[in-house]
Amino acid sequence: DAGVIQSPRHEVTEMGQEVTLRCKPISGHNSLFWYRQTMMRGLELLIYFNNNVPIDDSGMPEDRFSAKMPNASFSTLKIQPSEPRDSAVYFCASSPSAGFNQPQHFGDGTRLSIL
Amino acid sequence: DQQVKQNSPSLSVQEGRISILNCDYTNSMFDYFLWYKKYPAEGPTFLISISSIKDKNEDGRFTVFLNKSAKHLSLHIVPSQPGDSAVYFCAANPTGNQFYFGTGTSLTVIP
């Protein structure tokens, strides 16, 4: 079974550039989550979707961050313009349904470096 | 504010001995707890969970204990194996809402 697929695995870009991270959740999963991992704060939830609808985006750090889920099999996280402090590993996760005590399944992450 | 805390960033244990990883939480509304294991360059993978109606859940070498009055949970690995070397995250979930993750504990099992 295919797990959560994220692309790219690594992204290095200069500050000010637009960055787009992509995620394909596990087929049949209704909930999708975007996390950012840093040494100081561990795994922080940025936003999550249920049935393609954003439910909670309170973790999105600034207006420079936006996320979309146009259909059940695809989501993007965009940073525009990017800044060096955005450098982190970004994970996407999916679960059969949010809020029903279901473990989340994570992708392998995108390591983002903003120079 | 970290609602889920893992105060030990790292832990080293000899192969065959017990590994005990600890986690504290602040929100009494949390009712479902999980442990994830993460290898370098991979995403976290689900390891074991426990509901607040229980105080213990066991799966092979892995046991999670929950002390609701102390708002504390722990993961016991017995016996520890070199392949258990990874970063372990605990997470907590109030029903119907998001998961809150700790900052992780890096476990090294020494052969």
PDB file of C-alpha atoms in Angstrom:
ATOM      1  CA  ASP A   1       0.000   0.000   0.000  1.00  0.00           C
ATOM      2  CA  ALA A   2       1.275   3.451  -0.880  1.00  0.00           C
ATOM      3  CA  GLY A   3       1.761   5.669   2.104  1.00  0.00           C
ATOM      4  CA  VAL A   4       1.614   9.448   2.263  1.00  0.00           C
ATOM      5  CA  ILE A   5       3.744  10.848  -0.553  1.00  0.00           C
ATOM      6  CA  GLN A   6       5.461  14.204  -0.250  1.00  0.00           C
ATOM      7  CA  SER A   7       7.462  16.118  -2.812  1.00  0.00           C
ATOM      8  CA  PRO A   8      10.061  17.375  -3.114  1.00  0.00           C
ATOM      9  CA  ARG A   9      12.157  15.591  -0.489  1.00  0.00           C
ATOM     10  CA  HIS A  10      14.589  18.464  -0.354  1.00  0.00           C
ATOM     11  CA  GLU A  11      14.247  22.082  -1.394  1.00  0.00           C
ATOM     12  CA  VAL A  12      16.935  24.732  -1.271  1.00  0.00           C
ATOM     13  CA  THR A  13      16.039  28.207  -2.403  1.00  0.00           C
ATOM     14  CA  GLU A  14      16.908  31.827  -1.799  1.00  0.00           C
ATOM     15  CA  MET A  15      14.899  34.042   0.489  1.00  0.00           C
ATOM     16  CA  GLY A  16      12.076  35.869  -1.195  1.00  0.00           C
ATOM     17  CA  GLN A  17      11.288  33.000  -3.525  1.00  0.00           C
ATOM     18  CA  GLU A  18       7.977  31.153  -3.538  1.00  0.00           C
ATOM     19  CA  VAL A  19       8.089  27.598  -2.227  1.00  0.00           C
ATOM     20  CA  THR A  20       5.411  24.975  -2.871  1.00  0.00           C
ATOM     21  CA  LEU A  21       5.329  21.699  -0.992  1.00  0.00           C
ATOM     22  CA  ARG A  22       3.090  18.879  -2.194  1.00  0.00           C
ATOM     23  CA  CYS A  23       1.317  16.006  -0.524  1.00  0.00           C
ATOM     24  CA  LYS A  24      -0.688  13.009  -1.664  1.00  0.00           C
ATOM     25  CA  PRO A  25      -2.557  11.415   1.260  1.00  0.00           C
ATOM     26  CA  ILE A  26      -3.392   7.747   1.608  1.00  0.00           C
ATOM     27  CA  SER A  27      -6.368   6.868  -0.559  1.00  0.00           C
ATOM     28  CA  GLY A  28      -9.568   6.811   1.479  1.00  0.00           C
ATOM     29  CA  HIS A  29      -8.252   8.999   4.267  1.00  0.00           C
ATOM     30  CA  ASN A  30     -10.521  11.957   4.955  1.00  0.00           C
ATOM     31  CA  SER A  31      -8.202  14.088   7.060  1.00  0.00           C
ATOM     32  CA  LEU A  32      -4.918  15.722   6.105  1.00  0.00           C
ATOM     33  CA  PHE A  33      -2.474  17.532   8.327  1.00  0.00           C
ATOM     34  CA  TRP A  34       0.565  19.753   7.679  1.00  0.00           C
ATOM     35  CA  TYR A  35       3.266  19.880  10.382  1.00  0.00           C
ATOM     36  CA  ARG A  36       6.565  21.690  10.758  1.00  0.00           C
ATOM     37  CA  GLN A  37       9.375  20.125  12.766  1.00  0.00           C
ATOM     38  CA  THR A  38      11.960  22.277  14.515  1.00  0.00           C
ATOM     39  CA  MET A  39      14.433  21.472  17.259  1.00  0.00           C
ATOM     40  CA  MET A  40      12.884  23.954  19.660  1.00  0.00           C
ATOM     41  CA  ARG A  41       9.208  23.174  19.229  1.00  0.00           C
ATOM     42  CA  GLY A  42       9.130  19.629  17.914  1.00  0.00           C
ATOM     43  CA  LEU A  43       6.205  18.859  15.632  1.00  0.00           C
ATOM     44  CA  GLU A  44       3.890  21.832  15.260  1.00  0.00           C
ATOM     45  CA  LEU A  45       0.550  21.495  13.533  1.00  0.00           C
ATOM     46  CA  LEU A  46       0.163  24.188  10.886  1.00  0.00           C
ATOM     47  CA  ILE A  47      -3.236  23.346   9.418  1.00  0.00           C
ATOM     48  CA  TYR A  48      -5.570  20.422   8.973  1.00  0.00           C
ATOM     49  CA  PHE A  49      -8.309  19.560   6.512  1.00  0.00           C
ATOM     50  CA  ASN A  50     -11.317  17.315   6.891  1.00  0.00           C
ATOM     51  CA  ASN A  51     -12.999  16.221   3.648  1.00  0.00           C
ATOM     52  CA  ASN A  52     -10.911  18.814   1.765  1.00  0.00           C
ATOM     53  CA  VAL A  53     -12.155  21.673   3.963  1.00  0.00           C
ATOM     54  CA  PRO A  54      -9.682  23.570   6.180  1.00  0.00           C
ATOM     55  CA  ILE A  55     -10.780  23.067   9.784  1.00  0.00           C
ATOM     56  CA  ASP A  56      -8.073  24.721  11.857  1.00  0.00           C
ATOM     57  CA  ASP A  57      -5.338  26.949  10.455  1.00  0.00           C
ATOM     58  CA  SER A  58      -4.420  28.623  13.741  1.00  0.00           C
ATOM     59  CA  GLY A  59      -0.951  27.107  13.551  1.00  0.00           C
ATOM     60  CA  MET A  60      -0.068  28.823  10.295  1.00  0.00           C
ATOM     61  CA  PRO A  61       2.644  31.246  11.383  1.00  0.00           C
ATOM     62  CA  GLU A  62       1.953  34.161   9.080  1.00  0.00           C
ATOM     63  CA  ASP A  63       0.079  35.273   6.010  1.00  0.00           C
ATOM     64  CA  ARG A  64       3.070  34.197   3.979  1.00  0.00           C
ATOM     65  CA  PHE A  65       1.886  30.617   4.527  1.00  0.00           C
ATOM     66  CA  SER A  66      -1.124  29.201   2.705  1.00  0.00           C
ATOM     67  CA  ALA A  67      -2.469  25.702   2.136  1.00  0.00           C
ATOM     68  CA  LYS A  68      -4.982  24.242  -0.243  1.00  0.00           C
ATOM     69  CA  MET A  69      -6.640  20.911  -0.792  1.00  0.00           C
ATOM     70  CA  PRO A  70      -8.376  21.045  -4.177  1.00  0.00           C
ATOM     71  CA  ASN A  71      -9.355  17.383  -4.045  1.00  0.00           C
ATOM     72  CA  ALA A  72      -9.141  14.315  -1.823  1.00  0.00           C
ATOM     73  CA  SER A  73      -5.820  13.183  -3.260  1.00  0.00           C
ATOM     74  CA  PHE A  74      -3.728  16.343  -3.278  1.00  0.00           C
ATOM     75  CA  SER A  75      -2.700  19.206  -1.029  1.00  0.00           C
ATOM     76  CA  THR A  76      -0.153  22.003  -1.228  1.00  0.00           C
ATOM     77  CA  LEU A  77       1.572  24.183   1.330  1.00  0.00           C
ATOM     78  CA  LYS A  78       2.903  27.414  -0.102  1.00  0.00           C
ATOM     79  CA  ILE A  79       5.285  29.958   1.393  1.00  0.00           C
ATOM     80  CA  GLN A  80       5.512  33.299  -0.367  1.00  0.00           C
ATOM     81  CA  PRO A  81       7.853  35.042   0.145  1.00  0.00           C
ATOM     82  CA  SER A  82      10.112  32.579   1.922  1.00  0.00           C
ATOM     83  CA  GLU A  83      12.483  33.622   4.726  1.00  0.00           C
ATOM     84  CA  PRO A  84      15.507  31.870   6.308  1.00  0.00           C
ATOM     85  CA  ARG A  85      13.519  31.208   9.522  1.00  0.00           C
ATOM     86  CA  ASP A  86      11.140  29.036   7.507  1.00  0.00           C
ATOM     87  CA  SER A  87      13.920  26.463   7.170  1.00  0.00           C
ATOM     88  CA  ALA A  88      12.632  23.233   8.741  1.00  0.00           C
ATOM     89  CA  VAL A  89      11.300  19.810   7.877  1.00  0.00           C
ATOM     90  CA  TYR A  90       7.672  19.913   6.798  1.00  0.00           C
ATOM     91  CA  PHE A  91       5.548  16.806   7.192  1.00  0.00           C
ATOM     92  CA  CYS A  92       2.204  15.905   5.760  1.00  0.00           C
ATOM     93  CA  ALA A  93       0.052  13.286   7.485  1.00  0.00           C
ATOM     94  CA  SER A  94      -3.331  11.733   6.815  1.00  0.00           C
ATOM     95  CA  SER A  95      -5.803   9.729   8.859  1.00  0.00           C
ATOM     96  CA  PRO A  96      -9.089   7.987   8.145  1.00  0.00           C
ATOM     97  CA  SER A  97     -10.962  10.670  10.052  1.00  0.00           C
ATOM     98  CA  ALA A  98     -10.039  13.484  12.393  1.00  0.00           C
ATOM     99  CA  GLY A  99     -11.211  13.457  15.934  1.00  0.00           C
ATOM    100  CA  PHE A 100     -11.941   9.766  16.240  1.00  0.00           C
ATOM    101  CA  ASN A 101      -8.745   8.660  17.956  1.00  0.00           C
ATOM    102  CA  GLN A 102      -7.113   7.514  14.760  1.00  0.00           C
ATOM    103  CA  PRO A 103      -3.314   7.497  14.436  1.00  0.00           C
ATOM    104  CA  GLN A 104      -1.973   9.709  11.705  1.00  0.00           C
ATOM    105  CA  HIS A 105       0.209   8.333   8.931  1.00  0.00           C
ATOM    106  CA  PHE A 106       3.126  10.567   8.020  1.00  0.00           C
ATOM    107  CA  GLY A 107       5.012  11.130   4.812  1.00  0.00           C
ATOM    108  CA  ASP A 108       8.811  11.255   4.821  1.00  0.00           C
ATOM    109  CA  GLY A 109       8.841  15.039   4.886  1.00  0.00           C
ATOM    110  CA  THR A 110      10.312  17.868   2.852  1.00  0.00           C
ATOM    111  CA  ARG A 111      13.542  19.361   4.181  1.00  0.00           C
ATOM    112  CA  LEU A 112      13.379  23.037   3.320  1.00  0.00           C
ATOM    113  CA  SER A 113      16.406  25.310   3.409  1.00  0.00           C
ATOM    114  CA  ILE A 114      15.989  29.009   2.737  1.00  0.00           C
ATOM    115  CA  LEU A 115      19.303  30.781   2.125  1.00  0.00           C
TER     116      LEU A 115
ATOM    117  CA  ASP B   1       3.071  26.916  25.324  1.00  0.00           C
ATOM    118  CA  GLN B   2       3.965  23.259  25.029  1.00  0.00           C
ATOM    119  CA  GLN B   3       0.956  21.238  26.155  1.00  0.00           C
ATOM    120  CA  VAL B   4       2.917  18.012  25.770  1.00  0.00           C
ATOM    121  CA  LYS B   5       6.432  17.914  27.174  1.00  0.00           C
ATOM    122  CA  GLN B   6       9.274  15.472  26.825  1.00  0.00           C
ATOM    123  CA  ASN B   7      11.893  16.795  29.200  1.00  0.00           C
ATOM    124  CA  SER B   8      14.659  14.368  28.249  1.00  0.00           C
ATOM    125  CA  PRO B   9      16.080  15.212  24.824  1.00  0.00           C
ATOM    126  CA  SER B  10      18.157  12.033  24.788  1.00  0.00           C
ATOM    127  CA  LEU B  11      18.556   8.651  26.458  1.00  0.00           C
ATOM    128  CA  SER B  12      21.197   5.922  26.149  1.00  0.00           C
ATOM    129  CA  VAL B  13      20.522   2.331  27.190  1.00  0.00           C
ATOM    130  CA  GLN B  14      22.450  -0.912  26.911  1.00  0.00           C
ATOM    131  CA  GLU B  15      21.057  -3.563  24.621  1.00  0.00           C
ATOM    132  CA  GLY B  16      18.804  -5.975  26.534  1.00  0.00           C
ATOM    133  CA  ARG B  17      17.969  -3.483  29.267  1.00  0.00           C
ATOM    134  CA  ILE B  18      14.765  -1.514  29.723  1.00  0.00           C
ATOM    135  CA  SER B  19      14.255   1.865  28.043  1.00  0.00           C
ATOM    136  CA  ILE B  20      11.824   4.228  29.745  1.00  0.00           C
ATOM    137  CA  LEU B  21      10.714   7.337  27.897  1.00  0.00           C
ATOM    138  CA  ASN B  22       8.613   9.898  29.710  1.00  0.00           C
ATOM    139  CA  CYS B  23       6.015  12.429  28.684  1.00  0.00           C
ATOM    140  CA  ASP B  24       3.994  14.998  30.643  1.00  0.00           C
ATOM    141  CA  TYR B  25       0.923  16.914  29.552  1.00  0.00           C
ATOM    142  CA  THR B  26      -0.953  19.880  30.919  1.00  0.00           C
ATOM    143  CA  ASN B  27      -4.472  19.605  29.513  1.00  0.00           C
ATOM    144  CA  SER B  28      -6.834  17.362  31.492  1.00  0.00           C
ATOM    145  CA  MET B  29      -9.125  17.195  28.436  1.00  0.00           C
ATOM    146  CA  PHE B  30      -6.632  15.012  26.575  1.00  0.00           C
ATOM    147  CA  ASP B  31      -8.107  11.540  26.352  1.00  0.00           C
ATOM    148  CA  TYR B  32      -6.053   9.683  23.752  1.00  0.00           C
ATOM    149  CA  PHE B  33      -2.289   9.344  23.714  1.00  0.00           C
ATOM    150  CA  LEU B  34       0.133   7.938  21.201  1.00  0.00           C
ATOM    151  CA  TRP B  35       3.809   7.241  20.766  1.00  0.00           C
ATOM    152  CA  TYR B  36       5.516   7.634  17.416  1.00  0.00           C
ATOM    153  CA  LYS B  37       8.970   6.474  16.401  1.00  0.00           C
ATOM    154  CA  LYS B  38      11.071   8.383  13.895  1.00  0.00           C
ATOM    155  CA  TYR B  39      14.193   7.319  12.038  1.00  0.00           C
ATOM    156  CA  PRO B  40      16.410   9.924  10.327  1.00  0.00           C
ATOM    157  CA  ALA B  41      15.133  11.123   6.954  1.00  0.00           C
ATOM    158  CA  GLU B  42      11.805   9.366   7.478  1.00  0.00           C
ATOM    159  CA  GLY B  43       8.426  10.445   8.787  1.00  0.00           C
ATOM    160  CA  PRO B  44       7.189   9.445  12.242  1.00  0.00           C
ATOM    161  CA  THR B  45       5.508   6.045  12.368  1.00  0.00           C
ATOM    162  CA  PHE B  46       2.797   5.109  14.823  1.00  0.00           C
ATOM    163  CA  LEU B  47       3.994   2.776  17.581  1.00  0.00           C
ATOM    164  CA  ILE B  48       1.380   2.375  20.306  1.00  0.00           C
ATOM    165  CA  SER B  49      -1.576   4.228  21.783  1.00  0.00           C
ATOM    166  CA  ILE B  50      -3.630   4.354  24.949  1.00  0.00           C
ATOM    167  CA  SER B  51      -7.058   5.686  25.753  1.00  0.00           C
ATOM    168  CA  SER B  52      -7.695   7.575  28.980  1.00  0.00           C
ATOM    169  CA  ILE B  53     -10.007   4.814  30.176  1.00  0.00           C
ATOM    170  CA  LYS B  54      -6.979   2.553  30.541  1.00  0.00           C
ATOM    171  CA  ASP B  55      -3.776   2.862  32.519  1.00  0.00           C
ATOM    172  CA  LYS B  56      -1.715   0.356  30.549  1.00  0.00           C
ATOM    173  CA  ASN B  57      -1.466  -0.947  27.004  1.00  0.00           C
ATOM    174  CA  GLU B  58       0.994  -3.551  25.847  1.00  0.00           C
ATOM    175  CA  ASP B  59       2.168  -4.574  22.397  1.00  0.00           C
ATOM    176  CA  GLY B  60       5.053  -7.003  22.341  1.00  0.00           C
ATOM    177  CA  ARG B  61       8.156  -5.337  23.759  1.00  0.00           C
ATOM    178  CA  PHE B  62       6.368  -1.986  24.048  1.00  0.00           C
ATOM    179  CA  THR B  63       4.163  -0.951  26.967  1.00  0.00           C
ATOM    180  CA  VAL B  64       2.615   2.446  27.545  1.00  0.00           C
ATOM    181  CA  PHE B  65       1.554   3.487  31.033  1.00  0.00           C
ATOM    182  CA  LEU B  66      -0.822   6.357  31.745  1.00  0.00           C
ATOM    183  CA  ASN B  67      -1.119   8.139  35.100  1.00  0.00           C
ATOM    184  CA  LYS B  68      -4.021  10.547  34.667  1.00  0.00           C
ATOM    185  CA  SER B  69      -3.757  12.118  38.107  1.00  0.00           C
ATOM    186  CA  ALA B  70      -0.137  13.032  37.441  1.00  0.00           C
ATOM    187  CA  LYS B  71      -0.805  13.848  33.767  1.00  0.00           C
ATOM    188  CA  HIS B  72       2.097  11.591  32.877  1.00  0.00           C
ATOM    189  CA  LEU B  73       2.672   8.781  30.449  1.00  0.00           C
ATOM    190  CA  SER B  74       5.650   6.600  29.793  1.00  0.00           C
ATOM    191  CA  LEU B  75       6.816   4.150  27.174  1.00  0.00           C
ATOM    192  CA  HIS B  76       8.714   1.063  28.285  1.00  0.00           C
ATOM    193  CA  ILE B  77      10.750  -0.973  25.810  1.00  0.00           C
ATOM    194  CA  VAL B  78      11.885  -4.352  27.095  1.00  0.00           C
ATOM    195  CA  PRO B  79      14.305  -5.689  26.057  1.00  0.00           C
ATOM    196  CA  SER B  80      15.838  -2.780  24.152  1.00  0.00           C
ATOM    197  CA  GLN B  81      17.419  -3.589  20.793  1.00  0.00           C
ATOM    198  CA  PRO B  82      19.824  -1.548  18.631  1.00  0.00           C
ATOM    199  CA  GLY B  83      17.064  -1.208  16.018  1.00  0.00           C
ATOM    200  CA  ASP B  84      15.028   0.716  18.590  1.00  0.00           C
ATOM    201  CA  SER B  85      17.477   3.621  18.300  1.00  0.00           C
ATOM    202  CA  ALA B  86      15.331   6.466  17.012  1.00  0.00           C
ATOM    203  CA  VAL B  87      13.550   9.627  18.116  1.00  0.00           C
ATOM    204  CA  TYR B  88      10.342   8.952  20.022  1.00  0.00           C
ATOM    205  CA  PHE B  89       7.508  11.472  20.078  1.00  0.00           C
ATOM    206  CA  CYS B  90       4.538  11.359  22.378  1.00  0.00           C
ATOM    207  CA  ALA B  91       1.289  12.960  21.263  1.00  0.00           C
ATOM    208  CA  ALA B  92      -2.040  13.734  22.897  1.00  0.00           C
ATOM    209  CA  ASN B  93      -5.483  14.329  21.489  1.00  0.00           C
ATOM    210  CA  PRO B  94      -8.602  15.848  23.022  1.00  0.00           C
ATOM    211  CA  THR B  95     -11.518  14.114  21.304  1.00  0.00           C
ATOM    212  CA  GLY B  96     -12.523  15.790  18.088  1.00  0.00           C
ATOM    213  CA  ASN B  97      -9.491  17.977  17.853  1.00  0.00           C
ATOM    214  CA  GLN B  98      -5.880  18.138  16.758  1.00  0.00           C
ATOM    215  CA  PHE B  99      -2.936  16.184  18.098  1.00  0.00           C
ATOM    216  CA  TYR B 100      -0.318  17.903  20.241  1.00  0.00           C
ATOM    217  CA  PHE B 101       3.201  16.544  19.970  1.00  0.00           C
ATOM    218  CA  GLY B 102       6.161  16.680  22.331  1.00  0.00           C
ATOM    219  CA  THR B 103       9.627  17.719  21.192  1.00  0.00           C
ATOM    220  CA  GLY B 104      10.916  14.144  21.093  1.00  0.00           C
ATOM    221  CA  THR B 105      13.462  11.982  22.921  1.00  0.00           C
ATOM    222  CA  SER B 106      16.381  10.508  21.017  1.00  0.00           C
ATOM    223  CA  LEU B 107      16.984   6.937  22.168  1.00  0.00           C
ATOM    224  CA  THR B 108      20.315   5.232  21.559  1.00  0.00           C
ATOM    225  CA  VAL B 109      20.565   1.530  22.318  1.00  0.00           C
ATOM    226  CA  ILE B 110      24.180   0.536  22.716  1.00  0.00           C
ATOM    227  CA  PRO B 111      25.082  -2.969  21.499  1.00  0.00           C
TER     228      PRO B 111
END
